[in-house]
PDB file of C-alpha atoms in Angstrom:
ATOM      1  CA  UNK A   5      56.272  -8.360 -69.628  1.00 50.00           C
ATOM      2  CA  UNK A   6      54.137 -10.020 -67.195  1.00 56.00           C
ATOM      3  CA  UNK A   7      50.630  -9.851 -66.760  1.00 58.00           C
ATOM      4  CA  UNK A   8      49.522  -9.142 -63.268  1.00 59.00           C
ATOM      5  CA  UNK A   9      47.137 -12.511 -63.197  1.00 57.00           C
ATOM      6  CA  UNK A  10      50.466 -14.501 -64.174  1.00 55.00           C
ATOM      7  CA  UNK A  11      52.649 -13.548 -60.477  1.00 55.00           C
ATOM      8  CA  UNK A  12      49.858 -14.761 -58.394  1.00 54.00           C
ATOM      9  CA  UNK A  13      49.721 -17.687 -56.329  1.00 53.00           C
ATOM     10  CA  UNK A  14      47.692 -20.378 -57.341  1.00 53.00           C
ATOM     11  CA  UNK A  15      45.998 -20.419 -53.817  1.00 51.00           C
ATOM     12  CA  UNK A  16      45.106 -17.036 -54.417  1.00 49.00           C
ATOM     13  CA  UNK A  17      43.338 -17.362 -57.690  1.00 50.00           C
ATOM     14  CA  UNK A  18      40.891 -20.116 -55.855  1.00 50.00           C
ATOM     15  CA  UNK A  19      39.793 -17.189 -53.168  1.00 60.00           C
ATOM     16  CA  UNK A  20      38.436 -14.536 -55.948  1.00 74.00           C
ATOM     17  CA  UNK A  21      35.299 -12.749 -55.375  1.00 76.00           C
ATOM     18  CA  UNK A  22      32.316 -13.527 -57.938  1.00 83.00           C
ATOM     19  CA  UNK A  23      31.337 -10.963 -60.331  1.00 85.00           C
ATOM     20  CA  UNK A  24      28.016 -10.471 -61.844  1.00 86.00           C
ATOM     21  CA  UNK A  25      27.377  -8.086 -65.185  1.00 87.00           C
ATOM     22  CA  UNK A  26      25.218  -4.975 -65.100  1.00 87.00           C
ATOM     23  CA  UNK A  27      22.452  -5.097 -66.876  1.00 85.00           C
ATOM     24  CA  UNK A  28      22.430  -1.678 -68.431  1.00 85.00           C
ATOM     25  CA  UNK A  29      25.633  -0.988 -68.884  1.00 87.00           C
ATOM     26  CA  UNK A  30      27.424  -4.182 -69.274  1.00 85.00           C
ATOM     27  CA  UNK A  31      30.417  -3.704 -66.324  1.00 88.00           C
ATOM     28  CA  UNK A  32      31.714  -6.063 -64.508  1.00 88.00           C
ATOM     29  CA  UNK A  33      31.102  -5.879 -60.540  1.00 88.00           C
ATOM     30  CA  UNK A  34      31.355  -7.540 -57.450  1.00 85.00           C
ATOM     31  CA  UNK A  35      28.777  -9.724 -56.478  1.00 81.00           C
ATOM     32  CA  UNK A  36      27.710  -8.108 -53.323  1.00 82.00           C
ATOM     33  CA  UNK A  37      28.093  -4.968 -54.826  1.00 84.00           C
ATOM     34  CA  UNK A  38      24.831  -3.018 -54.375  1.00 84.00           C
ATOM     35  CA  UNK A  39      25.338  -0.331 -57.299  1.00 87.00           C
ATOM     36  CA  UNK A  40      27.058  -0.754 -60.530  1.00 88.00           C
ATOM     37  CA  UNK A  41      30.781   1.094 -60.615  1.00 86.00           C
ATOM     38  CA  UNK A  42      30.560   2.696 -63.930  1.00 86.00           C
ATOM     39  CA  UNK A  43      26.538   3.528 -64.600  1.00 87.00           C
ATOM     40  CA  UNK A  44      25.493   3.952 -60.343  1.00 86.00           C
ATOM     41  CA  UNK A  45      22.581   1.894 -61.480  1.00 86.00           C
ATOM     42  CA  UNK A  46      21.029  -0.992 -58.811  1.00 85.00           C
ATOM     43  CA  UNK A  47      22.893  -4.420 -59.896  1.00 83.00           C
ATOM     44  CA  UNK A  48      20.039  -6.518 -57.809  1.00 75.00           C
ATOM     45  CA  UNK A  49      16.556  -6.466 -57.621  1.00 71.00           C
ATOM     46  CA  UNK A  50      14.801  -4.660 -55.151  1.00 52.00           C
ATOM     47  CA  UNK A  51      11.881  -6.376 -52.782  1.00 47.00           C
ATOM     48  CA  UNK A  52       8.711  -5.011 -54.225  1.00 46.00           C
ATOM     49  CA  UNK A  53       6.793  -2.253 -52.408  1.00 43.00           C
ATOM     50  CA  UNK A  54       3.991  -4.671 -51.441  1.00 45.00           C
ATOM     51  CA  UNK A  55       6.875  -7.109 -48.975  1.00 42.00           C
ATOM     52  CA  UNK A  56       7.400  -6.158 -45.619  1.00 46.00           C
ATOM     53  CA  UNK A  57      11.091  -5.391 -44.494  1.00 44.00           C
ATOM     54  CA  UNK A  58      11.324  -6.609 -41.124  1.00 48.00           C
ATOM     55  CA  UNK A  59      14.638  -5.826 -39.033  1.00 52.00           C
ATOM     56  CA  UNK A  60      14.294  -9.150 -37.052  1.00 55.00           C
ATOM     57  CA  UNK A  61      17.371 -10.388 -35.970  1.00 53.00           C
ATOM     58  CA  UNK A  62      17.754 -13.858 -37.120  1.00 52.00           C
ATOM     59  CA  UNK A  63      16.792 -16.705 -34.723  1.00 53.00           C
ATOM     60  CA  UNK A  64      20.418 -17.946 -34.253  1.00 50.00           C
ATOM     61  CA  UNK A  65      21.144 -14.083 -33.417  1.00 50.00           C
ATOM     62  CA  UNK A  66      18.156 -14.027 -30.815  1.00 55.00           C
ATOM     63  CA  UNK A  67      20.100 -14.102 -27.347  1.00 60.00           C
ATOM     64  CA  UNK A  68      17.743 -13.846 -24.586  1.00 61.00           C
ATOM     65  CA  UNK A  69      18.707 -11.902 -21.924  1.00 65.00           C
ATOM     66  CA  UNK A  70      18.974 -13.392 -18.288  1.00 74.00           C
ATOM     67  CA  UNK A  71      18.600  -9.603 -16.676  1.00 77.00           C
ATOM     68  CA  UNK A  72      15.050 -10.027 -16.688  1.00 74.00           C
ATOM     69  CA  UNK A  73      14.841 -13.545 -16.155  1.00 77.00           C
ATOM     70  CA  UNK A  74      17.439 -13.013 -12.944  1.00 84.00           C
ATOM     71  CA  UNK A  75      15.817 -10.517 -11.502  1.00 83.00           C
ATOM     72  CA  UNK A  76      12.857 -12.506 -10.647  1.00 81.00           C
ATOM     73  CA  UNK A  77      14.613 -14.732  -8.352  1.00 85.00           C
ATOM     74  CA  UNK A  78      16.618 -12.072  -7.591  1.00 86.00           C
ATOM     75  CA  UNK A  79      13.109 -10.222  -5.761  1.00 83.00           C
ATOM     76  CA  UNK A  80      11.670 -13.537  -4.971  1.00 85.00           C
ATOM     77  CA  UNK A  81      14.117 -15.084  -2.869  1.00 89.00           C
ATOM     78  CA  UNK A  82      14.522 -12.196  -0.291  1.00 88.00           C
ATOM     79  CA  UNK A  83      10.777 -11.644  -0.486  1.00 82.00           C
ATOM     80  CA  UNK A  84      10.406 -15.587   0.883  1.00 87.00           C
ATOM     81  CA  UNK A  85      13.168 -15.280   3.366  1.00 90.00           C
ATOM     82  CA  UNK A  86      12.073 -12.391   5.055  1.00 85.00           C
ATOM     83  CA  UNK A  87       8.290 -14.095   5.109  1.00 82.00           C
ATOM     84  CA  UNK A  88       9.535 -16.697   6.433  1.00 87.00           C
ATOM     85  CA  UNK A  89      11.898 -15.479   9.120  1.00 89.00           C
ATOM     86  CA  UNK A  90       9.355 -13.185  10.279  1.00 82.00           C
ATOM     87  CA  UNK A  91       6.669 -16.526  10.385  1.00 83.00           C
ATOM     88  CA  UNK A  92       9.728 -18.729  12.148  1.00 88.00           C
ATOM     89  CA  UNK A  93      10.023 -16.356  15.284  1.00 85.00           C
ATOM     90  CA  UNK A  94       6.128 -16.073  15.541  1.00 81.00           C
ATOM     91  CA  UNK A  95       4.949 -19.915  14.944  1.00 85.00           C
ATOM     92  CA  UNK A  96       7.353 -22.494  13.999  1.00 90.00           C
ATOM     93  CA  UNK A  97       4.123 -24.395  12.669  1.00 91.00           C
ATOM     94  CA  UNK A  98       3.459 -21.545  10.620  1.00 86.00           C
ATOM     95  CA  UNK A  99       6.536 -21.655   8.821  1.00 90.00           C
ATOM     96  CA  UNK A 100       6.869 -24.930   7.988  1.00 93.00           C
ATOM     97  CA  UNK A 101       3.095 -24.845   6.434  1.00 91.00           C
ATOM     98  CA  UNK A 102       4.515 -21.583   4.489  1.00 89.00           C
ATOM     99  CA  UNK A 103       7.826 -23.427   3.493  1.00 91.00           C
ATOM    100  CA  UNK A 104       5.942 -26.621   2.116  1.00 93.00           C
ATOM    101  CA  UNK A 105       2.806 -24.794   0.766  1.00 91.00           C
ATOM    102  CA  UNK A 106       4.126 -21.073  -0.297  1.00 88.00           C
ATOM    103  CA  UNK A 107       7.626 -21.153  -0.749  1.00 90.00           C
ATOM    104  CA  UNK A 108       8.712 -24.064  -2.452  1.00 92.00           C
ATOM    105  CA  UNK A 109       5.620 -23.458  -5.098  1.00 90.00           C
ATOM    106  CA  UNK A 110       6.462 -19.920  -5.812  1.00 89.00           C
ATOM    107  CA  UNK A 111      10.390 -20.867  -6.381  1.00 91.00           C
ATOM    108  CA  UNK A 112       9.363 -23.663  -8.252  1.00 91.00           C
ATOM    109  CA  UNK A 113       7.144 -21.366 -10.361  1.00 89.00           C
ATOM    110  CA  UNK A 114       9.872 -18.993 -10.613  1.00 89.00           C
ATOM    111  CA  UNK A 115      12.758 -21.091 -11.573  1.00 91.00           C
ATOM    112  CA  UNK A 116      10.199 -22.607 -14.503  1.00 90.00           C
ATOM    113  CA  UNK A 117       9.099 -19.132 -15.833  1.00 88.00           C
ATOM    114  CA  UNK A 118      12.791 -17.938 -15.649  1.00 89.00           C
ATOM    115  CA  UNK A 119      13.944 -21.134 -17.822  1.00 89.00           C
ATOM    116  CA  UNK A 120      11.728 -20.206 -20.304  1.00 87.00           C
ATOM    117  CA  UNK A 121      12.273 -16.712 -20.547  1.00 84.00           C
ATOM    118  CA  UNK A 122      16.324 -17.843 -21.128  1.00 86.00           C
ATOM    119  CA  UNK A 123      14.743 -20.206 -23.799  1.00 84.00           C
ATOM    120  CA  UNK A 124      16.370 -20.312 -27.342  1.00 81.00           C
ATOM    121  CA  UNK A 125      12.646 -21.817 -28.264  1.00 83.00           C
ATOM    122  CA  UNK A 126      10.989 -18.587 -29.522  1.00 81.00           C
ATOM    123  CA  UNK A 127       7.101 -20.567 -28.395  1.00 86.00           C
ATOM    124  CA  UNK A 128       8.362 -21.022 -24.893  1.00 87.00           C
ATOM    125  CA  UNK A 129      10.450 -17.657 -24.621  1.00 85.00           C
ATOM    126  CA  UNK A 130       6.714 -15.882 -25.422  1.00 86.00           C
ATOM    127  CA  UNK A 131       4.981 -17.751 -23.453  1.00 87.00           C
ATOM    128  CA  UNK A 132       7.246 -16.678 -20.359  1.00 86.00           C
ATOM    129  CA  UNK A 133       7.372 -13.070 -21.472  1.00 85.00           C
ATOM    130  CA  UNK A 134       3.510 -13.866 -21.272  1.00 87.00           C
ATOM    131  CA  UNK A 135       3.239 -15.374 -17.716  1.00 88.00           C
ATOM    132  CA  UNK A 136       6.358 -13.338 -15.549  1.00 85.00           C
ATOM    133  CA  UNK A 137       4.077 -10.006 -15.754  1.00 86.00           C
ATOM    134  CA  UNK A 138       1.341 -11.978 -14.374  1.00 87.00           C
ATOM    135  CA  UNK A 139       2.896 -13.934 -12.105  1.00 86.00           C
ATOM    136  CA  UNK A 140       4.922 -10.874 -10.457  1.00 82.00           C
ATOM    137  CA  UNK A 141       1.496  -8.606 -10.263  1.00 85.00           C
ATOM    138  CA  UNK A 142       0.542 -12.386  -8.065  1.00 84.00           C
ATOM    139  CA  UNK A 143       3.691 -12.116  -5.764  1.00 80.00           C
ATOM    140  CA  UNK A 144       3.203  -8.212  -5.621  1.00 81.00           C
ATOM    141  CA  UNK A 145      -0.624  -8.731  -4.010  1.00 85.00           C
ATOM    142  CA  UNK A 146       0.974 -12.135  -2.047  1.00 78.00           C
ATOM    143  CA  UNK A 147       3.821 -10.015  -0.482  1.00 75.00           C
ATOM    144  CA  UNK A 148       1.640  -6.994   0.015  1.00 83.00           C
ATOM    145  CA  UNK A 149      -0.646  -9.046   2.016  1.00 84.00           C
ATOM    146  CA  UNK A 150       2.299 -11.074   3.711  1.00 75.00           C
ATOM    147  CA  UNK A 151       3.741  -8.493   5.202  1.00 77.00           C
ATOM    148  CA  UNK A 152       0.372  -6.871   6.125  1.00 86.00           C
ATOM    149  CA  UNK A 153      -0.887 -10.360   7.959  1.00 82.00           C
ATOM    150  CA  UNK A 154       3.061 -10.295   9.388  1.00 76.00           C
ATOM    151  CA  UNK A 155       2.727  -6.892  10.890  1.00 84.00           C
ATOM    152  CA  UNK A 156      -1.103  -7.503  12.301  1.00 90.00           C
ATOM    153  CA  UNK A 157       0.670 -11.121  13.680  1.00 84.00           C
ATOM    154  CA  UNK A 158       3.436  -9.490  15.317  1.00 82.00           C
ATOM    155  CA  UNK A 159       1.145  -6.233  17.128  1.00 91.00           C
ATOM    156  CA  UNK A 160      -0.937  -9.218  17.892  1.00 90.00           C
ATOM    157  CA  UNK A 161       1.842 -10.455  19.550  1.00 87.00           C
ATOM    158  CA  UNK A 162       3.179  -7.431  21.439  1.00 90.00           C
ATOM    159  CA  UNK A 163      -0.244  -6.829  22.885  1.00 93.00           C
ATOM    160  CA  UNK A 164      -1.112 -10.200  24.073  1.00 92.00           C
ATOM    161  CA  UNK A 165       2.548 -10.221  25.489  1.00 90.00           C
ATOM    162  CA  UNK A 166       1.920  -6.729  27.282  1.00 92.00           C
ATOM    163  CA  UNK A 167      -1.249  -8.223  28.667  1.00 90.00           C
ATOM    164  CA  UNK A 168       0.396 -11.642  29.770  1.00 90.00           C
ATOM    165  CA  UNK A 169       2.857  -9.839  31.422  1.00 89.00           C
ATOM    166  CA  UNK A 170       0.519  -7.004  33.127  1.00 89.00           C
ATOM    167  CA  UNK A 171      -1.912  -9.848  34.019  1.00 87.00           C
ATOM    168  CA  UNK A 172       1.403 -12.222  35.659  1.00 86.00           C
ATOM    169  CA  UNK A 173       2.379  -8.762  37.474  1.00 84.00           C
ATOM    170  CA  UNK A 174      -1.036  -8.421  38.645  1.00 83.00           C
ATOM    171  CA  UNK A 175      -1.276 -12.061  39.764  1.00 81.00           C
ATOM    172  CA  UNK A 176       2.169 -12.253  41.212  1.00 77.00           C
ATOM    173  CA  UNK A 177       0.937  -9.164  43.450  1.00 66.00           C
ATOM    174  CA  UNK A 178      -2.070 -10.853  45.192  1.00 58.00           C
ATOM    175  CA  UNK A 179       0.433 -13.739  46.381  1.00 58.00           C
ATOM    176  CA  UNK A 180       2.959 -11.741  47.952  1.00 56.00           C
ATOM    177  CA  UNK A 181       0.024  -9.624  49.965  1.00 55.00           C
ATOM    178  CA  UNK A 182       0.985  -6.095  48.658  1.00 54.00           C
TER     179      UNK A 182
END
């Protein structure tokens, strides 16, 4: 009769899984085989009590996630535009000094921090995970105050174009005679 070992393929023989022997009881097991099949006893060695398990993910498993890093830009960019539209109808200088001086720093800044936080460099990913808090609490008192200055620019506005107009009216009167 024929032994089982003697019908397989030679190409199969090549692909068997290591073994290792139990120590206690002398079985043999599969190799990544965490508990011996006949005695239930550990076949490997545990990590002594003093080492620290850690669950880290392993660095090639690290993805960073672009939510976070997308979402900056994502804030940012209508942030600037409305800044700047608002800054275009009051003073066209005014927007070209916040284009050149504001805008194009703070996307700069923006596109740098969200390149590192997309990083597969651990040092740089931290050190954007570091800076984006900061910098956003920065954009968060820049915009606050934007739009304040924006809204005091623009009542500004209304009232010395009420008082332009009321003062023309006014003016316009005296010529006619009535």
């Amino acid at each position: 009769m024929n032994e089982p070992d003697d019908l397989r393929k030679p190409s199969l023989k090549s692909q068997e899984i290591p073994t290792i022997e139990c120590r206690r009881c002398g079985a043999e097991n599969y190799a990544n085989a965490v508990l011996c099949w006949i005695c239930q006893s550990r076949l490997h060695e545990e990590i002594g009590s003093d080492a620290k398990m850690t669950r880290d993910k392993p660095e090639f498993a690290q993805q960073p996630s672009g939510v976070y890093a997308n979402l900056l830009l994502c804030f940012l960019i209508p942030a600037l535009l409305v800044i700047g539209i608002g800054l275009f109808y009051l003073n066209v200088t005014w927007f070209v000094y916040f284009v050149v001086f504001i805008s194009l720093p703070l996307l700069a800044i923006a596109v740098g921090l969200r390149q590192a936080l997309l990083s597969t460099n651990q040092d740089i990913r931290s050190a954007g995970e570091i800076l984006t808090p900061i910098y956003l609490v920065f954009l968060s008192v820049f915009g606050t105050l934007g739009i304040v200055v924006l809204v005091i620019l623009a009542i500004l506005a209304l009232v010395f174009g009420f008082f332009a107009a009321l003062f023309e009216m006014c003016t316009n009167m005296s010529n006619t005679g009535r």
